[in-house]
């Protein structure tokens, strides 16, 4: 029994440390793009990231869920899209209840994108979605 409790404690600490590292990486990524882009609308990719057609229905469901769960007409979310087109970090522009934010984040993780391209290479990018 003691071994099980000790194992649980170790796993919990690992999860917490990994979550903090991921959070720091996300904050660093958002800070990088905020600094790079500033208030300007500039293109830094030859081909910007774009939502894949297969994710269109997921966006529709996200919008429906957001309308039911919040008082906002729309929600803006900045996402870091990795070089495989998978959203990995999320920053909500509006204040949203933590439980609703977690549910929206889980749904946003299901979206798939065509990644941004620079010099024929897939690269990480930032993308703002309106739901």
Tab-separated table of C-alpha atoms in Angstrom:
chain	number	residue	atom	x	y	z
A	1	UNK	CA	0.000	0.000	0.000
A	2	UNK	CA	2.848	2.378	0.855
A	3	UNK	CA	4.491	1.624	-2.500
A	4	UNK	CA	1.271	2.506	-4.335
A	5	UNK	CA	0.973	5.809	-2.481
A	6	UNK	CA	4.648	6.591	-3.136
A	7	UNK	CA	4.221	5.760	-6.833
A	8	UNK	CA	1.144	7.990	-7.021
A	9	UNK	CA	3.068	10.867	-5.392
A	10	UNK	CA	5.970	10.491	-7.820
A	11	UNK	CA	3.647	10.380	-10.827
A	12	UNK	CA	1.710	13.416	-9.569
A	13	UNK	CA	4.916	15.394	-9.125
A	14	UNK	CA	6.081	14.367	-12.616
A	15	UNK	CA	2.766	15.485	-14.095
A	16	UNK	CA	2.959	18.814	-12.274
A	17	UNK	CA	6.547	19.433	-13.384
A	18	UNK	CA	5.731	18.538	-17.007
A	19	UNK	CA	2.671	20.806	-16.952
A	20	UNK	CA	4.794	23.674	-15.622
A	21	UNK	CA	7.458	23.104	-18.291
A	22	UNK	CA	4.792	23.004	-21.010
A	23	UNK	CA	3.207	26.161	-19.603
A	24	UNK	CA	6.580	27.908	-19.639
A	25	UNK	CA	7.216	26.796	-23.227
A	26	UNK	CA	3.789	28.105	-24.239
A	27	UNK	CA	4.378	31.444	-22.517
A	28	UNK	CA	7.761	31.732	-24.232
A	29	UNK	CA	6.204	30.938	-27.618
A	30	UNK	CA	3.417	33.488	-27.186
A	31	UNK	CA	5.924	36.115	-26.005
A	32	UNK	CA	8.080	35.392	-29.061
A	33	UNK	CA	5.176	35.905	-31.465
A	34	UNK	CA	3.881	38.958	-29.570
A	35	UNK	CA	7.320	40.541	-29.885
A	36	UNK	CA	7.735	39.501	-33.505
A	37	UNK	CA	4.293	40.578	-34.679
A	38	UNK	CA	3.506	43.415	-32.285
A	39	UNK	CA	0.421	45.280	-33.376
A	40	UNK	CA	1.261	44.900	-37.048
A	41	UNK	CA	-0.427	42.598	-39.490
A	42	UNK	CA	2.635	41.213	-41.192
A	43	UNK	CA	3.250	37.910	-42.890
A	44	UNK	CA	6.257	36.021	-41.622
A	45	UNK	CA	5.493	32.761	-43.401
A	46	UNK	CA	5.540	32.076	-47.111
A	47	UNK	CA	2.422	30.000	-46.496
A	48	UNK	CA	0.511	30.771	-43.291
A	49	UNK	CA	-1.184	28.025	-41.288
A	50	UNK	CA	-4.713	27.161	-42.373
A	51	UNK	CA	-7.472	25.018	-40.963
A	52	UNK	CA	-7.875	21.672	-42.732
A	53	UNK	CA	-11.293	20.979	-44.226
A	54	UNK	CA	-11.722	17.932	-42.002
A	55	UNK	CA	-11.776	20.255	-38.952
A	56	UNK	CA	-14.634	22.410	-40.245
A	57	UNK	CA	-17.295	20.426	-38.388
A	58	UNK	CA	-15.223	20.585	-35.197
A	59	UNK	CA	-15.201	24.389	-35.427
A	60	UNK	CA	-18.983	24.397	-35.870
A	61	UNK	CA	-19.347	22.278	-32.718
A	62	UNK	CA	-16.912	24.528	-30.860
A	63	UNK	CA	-18.947	27.619	-31.775
A	64	UNK	CA	-22.170	25.961	-30.657
A	65	UNK	CA	-20.625	24.847	-27.368
A	66	UNK	CA	-19.126	28.302	-26.722
A	67	UNK	CA	-22.465	30.055	-27.346
A	68	UNK	CA	-24.221	27.747	-24.884
A	69	UNK	CA	-21.552	27.935	-22.173
A	70	UNK	CA	-20.526	31.616	-22.228
A	71	UNK	CA	-22.136	35.017	-22.566
A	72	UNK	CA	-19.728	36.085	-25.322
A	73	UNK	CA	-20.869	36.538	-28.894
A	74	UNK	CA	-17.538	35.054	-29.965
A	75	UNK	CA	-14.312	33.939	-28.323
A	76	UNK	CA	-10.859	34.646	-29.731
A	77	UNK	CA	-8.146	32.102	-29.031
A	78	UNK	CA	-4.480	32.351	-29.995
A	79	UNK	CA	-2.964	28.956	-30.690
A	80	UNK	CA	0.564	27.803	-31.329
A	81	UNK	CA	0.427	25.333	-34.215
A	82	UNK	CA	3.360	22.915	-34.389
A	83	UNK	CA	5.100	21.901	-37.599
A	84	UNK	CA	2.748	18.928	-37.963
A	85	UNK	CA	-0.334	21.168	-37.884
A	86	UNK	CA	-1.377	20.269	-34.333
A	87	UNK	CA	-2.381	22.998	-31.876
A	88	UNK	CA	-0.185	22.745	-28.791
A	89	UNK	CA	-0.709	25.982	-26.819
A	90	UNK	CA	-3.796	28.098	-26.222
A	91	UNK	CA	-4.368	31.660	-25.014
A	92	UNK	CA	-7.917	32.915	-24.589
A	93	UNK	CA	-8.493	36.628	-25.192
A	94	UNK	CA	-11.577	36.768	-22.934
A	95	UNK	CA	-11.920	35.767	-19.307
A	96	UNK	CA	-13.601	32.361	-19.211
A	97	UNK	CA	-14.423	30.080	-16.311
A	98	UNK	CA	-11.631	27.507	-15.831
A	99	UNK	CA	-13.943	24.507	-16.336
A	100	UNK	CA	-15.320	25.914	-19.607
A	101	UNK	CA	-11.810	26.906	-20.716
A	102	UNK	CA	-10.587	23.346	-20.107
A	103	UNK	CA	-13.466	21.907	-22.154
A	104	UNK	CA	-12.850	24.373	-24.993
A	105	UNK	CA	-9.126	23.577	-24.915
A	106	UNK	CA	-9.854	19.851	-25.182
A	107	UNK	CA	-12.013	20.524	-28.234
A	108	UNK	CA	-9.431	22.883	-29.772
A	109	UNK	CA	-6.794	20.145	-29.478
A	110	UNK	CA	-8.815	18.084	-31.963
A	111	UNK	CA	-8.419	20.649	-34.755
A	112	UNK	CA	-5.915	19.977	-37.515
A	113	UNK	CA	-4.116	22.537	-39.644
A	114	UNK	CA	-1.978	22.756	-42.716
A	115	UNK	CA	1.228	24.016	-41.080
A	116	UNK	CA	2.933	27.271	-41.976
A	117	UNK	CA	5.775	26.971	-44.461
A	118	UNK	CA	9.041	28.869	-44.777
A	119	UNK	CA	11.480	27.899	-47.536
A	120	UNK	CA	9.612	24.651	-48.218
A	121	UNK	CA	9.876	23.629	-44.554
A	122	UNK	CA	6.979	23.160	-42.154
A	123	UNK	CA	7.369	25.464	-39.147
A	124	UNK	CA	5.657	26.317	-35.876
A	125	UNK	CA	3.312	29.298	-36.105
A	126	UNK	CA	0.633	31.268	-34.314
A	127	UNK	CA	-3.001	31.237	-35.378
A	128	UNK	CA	-5.974	33.121	-33.954
A	129	UNK	CA	-9.327	31.413	-34.226
A	130	UNK	CA	-12.726	32.970	-33.654
A	131	UNK	CA	-15.245	30.602	-32.099
